[in-house]
Coordinates of C-alpha atoms and ligand atoms in Angstrom, one line a residue:
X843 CA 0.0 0.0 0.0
X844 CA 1.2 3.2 -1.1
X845 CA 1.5 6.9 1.5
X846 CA -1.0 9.0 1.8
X847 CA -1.9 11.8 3.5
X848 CA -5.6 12.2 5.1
X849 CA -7.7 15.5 6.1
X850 CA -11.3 16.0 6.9
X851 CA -13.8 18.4 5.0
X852 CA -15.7 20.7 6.8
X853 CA -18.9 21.0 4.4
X854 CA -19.4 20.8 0.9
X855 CA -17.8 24.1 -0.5
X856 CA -14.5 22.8 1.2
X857 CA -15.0 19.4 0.0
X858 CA -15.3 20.3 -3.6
X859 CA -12.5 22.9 -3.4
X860 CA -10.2 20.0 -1.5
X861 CA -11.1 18.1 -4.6
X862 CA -10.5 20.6 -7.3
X863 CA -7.5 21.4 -5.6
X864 CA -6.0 18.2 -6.5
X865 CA -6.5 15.7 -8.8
X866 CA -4.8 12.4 -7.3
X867 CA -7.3 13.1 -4.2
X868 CA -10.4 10.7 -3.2
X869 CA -13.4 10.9 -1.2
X870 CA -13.7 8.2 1.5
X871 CA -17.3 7.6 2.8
X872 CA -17.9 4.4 4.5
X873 CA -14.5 2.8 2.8
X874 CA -15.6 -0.4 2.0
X875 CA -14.8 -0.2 -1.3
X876 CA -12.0 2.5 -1.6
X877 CA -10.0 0.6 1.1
X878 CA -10.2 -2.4 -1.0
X879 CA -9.0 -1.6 -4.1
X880 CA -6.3 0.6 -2.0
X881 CA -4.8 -2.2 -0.3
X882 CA -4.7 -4.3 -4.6
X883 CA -2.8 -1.3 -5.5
X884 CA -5.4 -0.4 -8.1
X885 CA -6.6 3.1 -6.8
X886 CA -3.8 5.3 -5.4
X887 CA -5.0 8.8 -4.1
X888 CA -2.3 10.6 -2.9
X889 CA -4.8 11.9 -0.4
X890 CA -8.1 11.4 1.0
X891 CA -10.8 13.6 1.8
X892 CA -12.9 12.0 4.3
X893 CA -16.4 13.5 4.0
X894 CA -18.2 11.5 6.4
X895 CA -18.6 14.5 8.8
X896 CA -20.8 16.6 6.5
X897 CA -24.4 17.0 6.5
X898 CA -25.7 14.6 3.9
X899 CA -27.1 11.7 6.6
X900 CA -30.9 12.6 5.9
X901 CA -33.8 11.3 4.5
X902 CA -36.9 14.0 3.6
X903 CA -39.9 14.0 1.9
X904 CA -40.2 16.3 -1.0
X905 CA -42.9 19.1 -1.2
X906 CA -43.8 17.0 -4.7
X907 CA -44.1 13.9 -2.9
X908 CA -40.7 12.5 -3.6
X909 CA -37.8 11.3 -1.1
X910 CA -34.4 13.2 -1.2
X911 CA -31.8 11.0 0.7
X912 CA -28.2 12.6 1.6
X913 CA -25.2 10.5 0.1
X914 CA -24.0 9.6 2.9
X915 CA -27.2 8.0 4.4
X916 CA -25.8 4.4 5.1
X917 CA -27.3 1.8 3.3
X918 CA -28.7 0.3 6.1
X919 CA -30.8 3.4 7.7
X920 CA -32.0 4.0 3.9
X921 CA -33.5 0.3 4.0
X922 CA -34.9 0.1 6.9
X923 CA -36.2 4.1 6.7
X924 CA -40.1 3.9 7.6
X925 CA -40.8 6.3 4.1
X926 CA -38.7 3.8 1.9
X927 CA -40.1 0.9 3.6
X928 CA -43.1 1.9 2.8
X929 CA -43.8 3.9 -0.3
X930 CA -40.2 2.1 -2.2
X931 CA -40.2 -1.3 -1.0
X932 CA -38.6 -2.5 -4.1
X933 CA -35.4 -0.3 -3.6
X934 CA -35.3 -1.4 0.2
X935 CA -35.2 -5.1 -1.0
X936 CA -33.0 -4.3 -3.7
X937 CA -30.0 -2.7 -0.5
X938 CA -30.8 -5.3 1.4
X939 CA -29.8 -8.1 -1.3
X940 CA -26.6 -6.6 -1.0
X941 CA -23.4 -6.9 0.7
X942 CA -23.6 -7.9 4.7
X943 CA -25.2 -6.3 7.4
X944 CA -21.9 -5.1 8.3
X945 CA -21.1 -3.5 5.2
X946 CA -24.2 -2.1 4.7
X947 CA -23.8 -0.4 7.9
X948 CA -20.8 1.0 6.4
X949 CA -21.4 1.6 2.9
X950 CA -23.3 5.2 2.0
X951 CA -25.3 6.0 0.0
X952 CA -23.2 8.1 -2.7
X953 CA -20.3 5.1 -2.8
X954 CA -23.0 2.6 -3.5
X955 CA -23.3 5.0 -6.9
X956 CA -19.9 5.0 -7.6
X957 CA -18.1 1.3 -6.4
X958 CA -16.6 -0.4 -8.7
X959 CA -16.8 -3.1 -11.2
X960 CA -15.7 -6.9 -9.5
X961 CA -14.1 -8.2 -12.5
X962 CA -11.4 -10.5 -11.2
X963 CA -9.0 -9.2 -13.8
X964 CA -9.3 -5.5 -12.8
X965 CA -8.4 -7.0 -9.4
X966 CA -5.7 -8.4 -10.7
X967 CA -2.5 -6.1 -11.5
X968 CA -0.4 -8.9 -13.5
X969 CA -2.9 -9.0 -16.2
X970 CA -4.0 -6.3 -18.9
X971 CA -7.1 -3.8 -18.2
X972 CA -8.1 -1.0 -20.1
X973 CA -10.6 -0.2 -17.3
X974 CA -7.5 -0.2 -14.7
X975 CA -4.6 0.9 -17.2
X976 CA -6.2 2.4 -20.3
X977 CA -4.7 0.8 -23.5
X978 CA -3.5 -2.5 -22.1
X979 CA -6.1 -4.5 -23.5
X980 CA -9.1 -6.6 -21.5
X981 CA -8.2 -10.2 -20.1
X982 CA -11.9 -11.2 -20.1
X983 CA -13.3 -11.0 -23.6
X984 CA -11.3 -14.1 -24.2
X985 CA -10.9 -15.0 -20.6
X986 CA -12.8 -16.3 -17.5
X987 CA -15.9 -13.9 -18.7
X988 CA -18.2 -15.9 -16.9
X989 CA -20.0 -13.0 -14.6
X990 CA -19.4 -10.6 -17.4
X991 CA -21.6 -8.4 -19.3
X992 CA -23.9 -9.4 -22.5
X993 CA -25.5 -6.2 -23.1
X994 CA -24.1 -2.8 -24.1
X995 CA -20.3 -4.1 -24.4
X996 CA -17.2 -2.8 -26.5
X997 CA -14.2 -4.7 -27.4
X998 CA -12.6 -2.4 -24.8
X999 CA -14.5 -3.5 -22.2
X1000 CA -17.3 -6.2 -20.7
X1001 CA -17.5 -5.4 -17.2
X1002 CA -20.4 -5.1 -15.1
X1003 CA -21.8 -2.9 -12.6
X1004 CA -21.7 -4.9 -9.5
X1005 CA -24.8 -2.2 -7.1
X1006 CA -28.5 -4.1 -6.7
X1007 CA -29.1 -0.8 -5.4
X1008 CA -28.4 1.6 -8.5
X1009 CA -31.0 -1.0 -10.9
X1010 CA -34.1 0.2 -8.9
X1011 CA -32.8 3.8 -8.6
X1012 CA -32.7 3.4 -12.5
X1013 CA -36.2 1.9 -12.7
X1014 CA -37.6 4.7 -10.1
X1015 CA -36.1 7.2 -12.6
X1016 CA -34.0 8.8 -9.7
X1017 CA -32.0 11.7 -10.1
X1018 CA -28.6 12.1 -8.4
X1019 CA -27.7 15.4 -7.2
X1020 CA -24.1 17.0 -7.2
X1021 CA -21.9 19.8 -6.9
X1022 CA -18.3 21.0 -8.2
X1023 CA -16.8 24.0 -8.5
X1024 CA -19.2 25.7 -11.0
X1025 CA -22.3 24.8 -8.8
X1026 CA -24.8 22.4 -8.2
X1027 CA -26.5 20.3 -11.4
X1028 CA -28.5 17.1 -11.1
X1029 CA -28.2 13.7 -12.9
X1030 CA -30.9 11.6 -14.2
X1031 CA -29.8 8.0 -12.5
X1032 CA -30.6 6.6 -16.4
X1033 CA -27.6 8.6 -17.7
X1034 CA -25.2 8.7 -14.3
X1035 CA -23.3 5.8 -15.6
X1036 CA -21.7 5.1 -18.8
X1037 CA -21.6 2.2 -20.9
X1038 CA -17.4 1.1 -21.2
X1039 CA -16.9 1.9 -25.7
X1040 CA -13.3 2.9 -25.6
X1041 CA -13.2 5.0 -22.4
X1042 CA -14.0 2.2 -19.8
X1043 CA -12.1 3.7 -17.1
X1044 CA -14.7 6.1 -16.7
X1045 CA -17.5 4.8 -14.4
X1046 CA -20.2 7.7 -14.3
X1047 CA -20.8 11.2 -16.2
X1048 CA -19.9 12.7 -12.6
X1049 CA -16.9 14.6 -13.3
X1050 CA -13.3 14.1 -10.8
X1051 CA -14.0 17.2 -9.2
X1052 CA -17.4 16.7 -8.2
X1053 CA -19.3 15.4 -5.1
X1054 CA -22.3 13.4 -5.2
X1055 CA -24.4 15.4 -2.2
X1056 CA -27.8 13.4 -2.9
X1057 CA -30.1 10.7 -4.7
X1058 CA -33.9 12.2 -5.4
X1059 CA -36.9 10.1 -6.0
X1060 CA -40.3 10.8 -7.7
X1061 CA -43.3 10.4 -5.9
X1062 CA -43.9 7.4 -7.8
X1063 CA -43.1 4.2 -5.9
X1064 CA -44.8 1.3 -7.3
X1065 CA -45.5 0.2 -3.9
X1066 CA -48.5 -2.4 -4.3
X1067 CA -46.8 -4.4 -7.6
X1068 CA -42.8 -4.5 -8.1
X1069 CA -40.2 -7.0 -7.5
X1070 CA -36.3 -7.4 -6.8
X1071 CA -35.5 -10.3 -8.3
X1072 CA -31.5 -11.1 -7.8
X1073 CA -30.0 -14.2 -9.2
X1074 CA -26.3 -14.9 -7.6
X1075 CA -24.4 -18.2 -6.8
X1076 CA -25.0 -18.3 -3.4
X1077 CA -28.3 -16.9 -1.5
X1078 CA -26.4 -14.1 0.2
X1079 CA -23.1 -12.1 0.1
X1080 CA -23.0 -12.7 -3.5
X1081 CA -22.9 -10.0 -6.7
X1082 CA -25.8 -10.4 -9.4
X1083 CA -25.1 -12.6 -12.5
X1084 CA -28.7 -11.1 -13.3
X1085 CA -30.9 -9.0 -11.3
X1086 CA -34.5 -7.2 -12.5
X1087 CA -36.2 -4.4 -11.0
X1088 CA -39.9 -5.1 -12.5
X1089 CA -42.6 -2.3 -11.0
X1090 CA -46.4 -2.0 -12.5
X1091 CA -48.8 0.1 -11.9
X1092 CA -52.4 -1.8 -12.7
X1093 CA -56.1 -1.4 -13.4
X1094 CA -57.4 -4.4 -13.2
X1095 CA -55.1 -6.9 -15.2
X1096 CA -54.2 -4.0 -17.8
X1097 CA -50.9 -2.7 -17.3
X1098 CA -51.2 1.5 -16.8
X1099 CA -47.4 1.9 -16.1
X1100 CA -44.1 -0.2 -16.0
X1101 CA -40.7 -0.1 -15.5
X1102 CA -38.2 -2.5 -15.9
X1103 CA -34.2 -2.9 -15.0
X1104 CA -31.7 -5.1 -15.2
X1105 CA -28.4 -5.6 -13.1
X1106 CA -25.2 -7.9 -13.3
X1107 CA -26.1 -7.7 -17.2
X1108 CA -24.3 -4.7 -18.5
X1109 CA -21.7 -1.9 -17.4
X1110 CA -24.6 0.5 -16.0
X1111 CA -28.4 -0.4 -15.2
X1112 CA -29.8 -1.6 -18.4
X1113 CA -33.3 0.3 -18.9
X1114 CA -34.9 0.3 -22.5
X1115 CA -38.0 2.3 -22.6
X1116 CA -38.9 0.9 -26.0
X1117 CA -39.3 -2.6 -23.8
X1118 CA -41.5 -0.6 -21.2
X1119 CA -43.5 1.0 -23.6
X1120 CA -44.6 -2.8 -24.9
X1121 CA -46.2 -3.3 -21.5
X1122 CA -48.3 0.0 -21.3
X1123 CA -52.0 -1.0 -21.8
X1124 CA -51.4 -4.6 -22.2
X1125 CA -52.9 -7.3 -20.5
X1126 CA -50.4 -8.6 -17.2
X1127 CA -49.6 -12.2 -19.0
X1128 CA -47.0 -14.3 -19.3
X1129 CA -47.3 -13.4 -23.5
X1130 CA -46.9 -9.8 -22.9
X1131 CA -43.6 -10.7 -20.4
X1132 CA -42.6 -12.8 -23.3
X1133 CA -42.7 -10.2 -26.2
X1134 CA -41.0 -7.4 -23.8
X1135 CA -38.5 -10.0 -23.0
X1136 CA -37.5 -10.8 -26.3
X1137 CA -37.5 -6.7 -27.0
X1138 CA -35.4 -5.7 -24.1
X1139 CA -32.5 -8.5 -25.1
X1140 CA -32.6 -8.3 -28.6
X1141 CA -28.9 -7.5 -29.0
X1142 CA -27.4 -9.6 -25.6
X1143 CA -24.7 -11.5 -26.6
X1144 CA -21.9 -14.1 -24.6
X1145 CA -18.6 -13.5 -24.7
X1146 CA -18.2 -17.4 -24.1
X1147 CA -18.8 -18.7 -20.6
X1148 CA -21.5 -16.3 -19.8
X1149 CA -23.6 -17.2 -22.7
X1150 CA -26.4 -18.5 -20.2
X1151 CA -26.8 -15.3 -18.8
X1152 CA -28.8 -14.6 -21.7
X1153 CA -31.4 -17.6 -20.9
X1154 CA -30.9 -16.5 -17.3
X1155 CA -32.1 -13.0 -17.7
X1156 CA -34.8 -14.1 -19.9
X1157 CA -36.1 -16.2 -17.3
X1158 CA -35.7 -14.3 -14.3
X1159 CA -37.6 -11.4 -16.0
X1160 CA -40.7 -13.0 -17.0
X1161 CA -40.3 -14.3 -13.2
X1162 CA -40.0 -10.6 -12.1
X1163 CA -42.9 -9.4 -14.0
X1164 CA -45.5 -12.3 -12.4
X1165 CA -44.3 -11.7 -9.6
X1166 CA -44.7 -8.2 -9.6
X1167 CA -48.1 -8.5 -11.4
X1168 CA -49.5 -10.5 -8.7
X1169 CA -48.3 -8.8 -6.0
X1170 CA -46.0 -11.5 -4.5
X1171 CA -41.9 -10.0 -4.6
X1172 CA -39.4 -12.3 -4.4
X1173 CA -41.7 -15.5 -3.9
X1174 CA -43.5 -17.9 -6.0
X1175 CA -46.5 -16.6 -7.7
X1176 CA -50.0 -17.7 -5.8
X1177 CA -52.2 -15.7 -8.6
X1178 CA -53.2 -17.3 -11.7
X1179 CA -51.7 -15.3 -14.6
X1180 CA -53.0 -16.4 -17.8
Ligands
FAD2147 C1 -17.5 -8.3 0.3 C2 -18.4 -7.2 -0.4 C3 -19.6 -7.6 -0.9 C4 -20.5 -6.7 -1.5 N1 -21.7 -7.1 -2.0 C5 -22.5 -6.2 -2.7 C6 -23.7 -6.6 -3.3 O1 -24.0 -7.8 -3.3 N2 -24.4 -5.6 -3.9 C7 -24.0 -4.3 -3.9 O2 -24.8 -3.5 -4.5 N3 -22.9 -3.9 -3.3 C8 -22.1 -4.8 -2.7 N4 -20.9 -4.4 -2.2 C9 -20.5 -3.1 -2.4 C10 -20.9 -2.1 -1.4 O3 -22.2 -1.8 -1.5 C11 -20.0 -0.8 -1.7 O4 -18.7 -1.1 -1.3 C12 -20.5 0.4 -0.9 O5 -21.8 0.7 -1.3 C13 -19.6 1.6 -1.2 O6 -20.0 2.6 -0.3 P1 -18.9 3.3 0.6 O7 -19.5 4.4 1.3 O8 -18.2 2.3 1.5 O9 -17.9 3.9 -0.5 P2 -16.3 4.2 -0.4 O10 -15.6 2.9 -0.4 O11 -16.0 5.1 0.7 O12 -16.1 4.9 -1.8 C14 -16.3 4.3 -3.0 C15 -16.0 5.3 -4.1 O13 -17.0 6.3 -4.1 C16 -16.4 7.6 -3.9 N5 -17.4 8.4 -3.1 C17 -18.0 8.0 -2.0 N6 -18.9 8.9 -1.6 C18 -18.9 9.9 -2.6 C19 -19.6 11.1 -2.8 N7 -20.6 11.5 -1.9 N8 -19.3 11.9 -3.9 C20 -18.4 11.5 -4.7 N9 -17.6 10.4 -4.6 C21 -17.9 9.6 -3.5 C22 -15.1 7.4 -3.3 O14 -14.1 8.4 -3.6 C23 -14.7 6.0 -3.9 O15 -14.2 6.2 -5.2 C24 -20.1 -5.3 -1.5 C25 -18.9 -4.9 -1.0 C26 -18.0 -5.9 -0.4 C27 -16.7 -5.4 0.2
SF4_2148 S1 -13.8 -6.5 -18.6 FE1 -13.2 -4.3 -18.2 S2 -12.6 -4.4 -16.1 FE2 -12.5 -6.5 -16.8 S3 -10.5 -6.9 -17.7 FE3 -11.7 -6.2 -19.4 S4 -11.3 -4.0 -19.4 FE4 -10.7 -4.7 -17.4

């Protein structure tokens, strides 16, 4: 592990002009990331700028309706907040398929957003990574690709993004909230992170010398019909090989609103409103699942030995959206759907 030198910031303004102020520097929130890839030798701040001190720990309603939740809110208190709990239940089952207890305790808000990708080769500093060390190549594409992406890749790149939280903040149609040395400006979740073409060291649209100070919701939960529906190795403590964030909105068995996401498939949420837009006034069937299923991974492809991720996701969706049709998340299905 390389030196390096640690300070505090006092509030916002003197975090974003810490950060300005020098470009090897880093944010540490809850560290459970950041220390991580510290200790692989793969991030090296020369300094960090531990923000956990500043006022970004709460959760308020929103004159429209809507939630605003401080960055640093841990993901924990965000899961079990009484609000989330009950008007976004799918984003407090989404945080708590995640991680540990412990970590979640830890981990805040804002580094949820930005953690990194767990490809074992980015991990890895003997072997080539264009994500790591721009213009070294990618050991996966013809590698051990087996958790990789099969949506939205380059030949630079076929990571994933590992967060179960950022897919329903994608499907709720968030918006993250930042500021830098020109001011404020907010994010729409959708565009927050980037998909990998030939610059797949860059994670997110949020620029070095900017702080991520919230996450805003609508006022639109989807409380009575959504699922979290996360497919991993092992029941717990695992990442997504394929995750789905499925929410309707219903009149009777005719679909007035959806909204669909998918994790562990691609290097950012992977929302396609042309797929959503299939749902809208149809009847809540398996058929209809079916078509948008086909629609929303029309151009997935393997990269070798994650091919099955493609019958996997097209599985677990058509899961997600009974589930979420009949009003059962995350269990088997106990209304009839035609
Ligand atoms: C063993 C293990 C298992 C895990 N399993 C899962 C899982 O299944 N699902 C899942 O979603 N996640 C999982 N995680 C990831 C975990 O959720 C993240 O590590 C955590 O959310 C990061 O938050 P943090 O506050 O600790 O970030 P930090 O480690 O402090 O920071 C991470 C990055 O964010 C930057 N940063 C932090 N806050 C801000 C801010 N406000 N503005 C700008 N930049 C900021 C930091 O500079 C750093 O680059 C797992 C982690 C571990 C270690
Ligand atoms: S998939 Fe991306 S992160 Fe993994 S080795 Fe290739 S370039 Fe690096």
């Amino acid at each position: 592990m390389i030196n390096f030198r640690y300070g505090r910031a006092t509030d916002v303004v003197d975090a974003v002009r810490q950060i300005a102020a020098d470009p090897t520097a880093k944010f540490i929130a809850g560290g459970t990331n950041l220390i991580d890839l510290m200790k692989e030798d793969i991030e090296r701040p020369s300094r960090l700028i531990d923000i956990t001190r500043l006022p970004l720990k709460s959760v308020e309603a929103t004159p429209d309706g809507g939630l605003r939740i401080g960055a640093l809110v841990p993901n924990s208190d965000l899961a079990y907040h009484p609000l989330v709990a009950q008007r976004y239940p799918m984003l407090a089952s989404a945080i708590l398929a995640g991680a540990s207890a412990q970590l979640r305790n830890m981990a805040s808000t804002g580094g949820n957003l930005l953690q990194r990708t767990r490809c074992s080769y980015f991990y890895d500093t003997a072997t080539p990574c264009n994500k790591r060390e721009p213009g070294s190549g990618c050991s996966a594409i013809a590698g051990l690709n087996r958790g990789h992406a099969i949506l939205g890749t380059s030949e630079a790149c076929i990571a994933t993004h590992p967060s179960d939280m950022c897919v329903v903040l994608a499907a709720l149609d968030a918006t993250v909230h930042v500021a830098g040395p020109m001011g404020a400006r907010a994010i729409g979740m959708v565009d927050f992170h980037r998909l990998p073409e030939n610059t797949p060291q860059r994670d997110t649209n949020l620029e070095p010398n900017e702080i991520v100070t919230a996450v805003e919701l609508p006022a639109r939960g989807f409380a009575a019909n959504w699922t979290y529906l996360k497919i991993r190795d092992r029941l717990s403590y695992a990442f997504a090989l394929v995750s789905v964030a499925a929410a309707l909105e219903l009149e009777g068995d005719t679909i007035k609103e959806a909204r669909l996401a998918l994790g562990g498939v691609a290097h950012k949420p992977w929302r396609d409103p042309s797929a959503e837009a299939v749902l809208r006034g149809q009847s809540a069937e398996r058929a209809t699942f079916a078509r948008t299923t086909d629609l929303l991974l029309r151009d997935a492809r393997g990269s070798g030995h994650n091919a099955f991720k493609i019958d996997l996701a097209r599985r677990a969706i058509v899961r997600a959206l009974t589930q979420a049709a009949a009003g059962t998340p995350q269990s088997q299905s106990n209304k009839k759907i035609r």
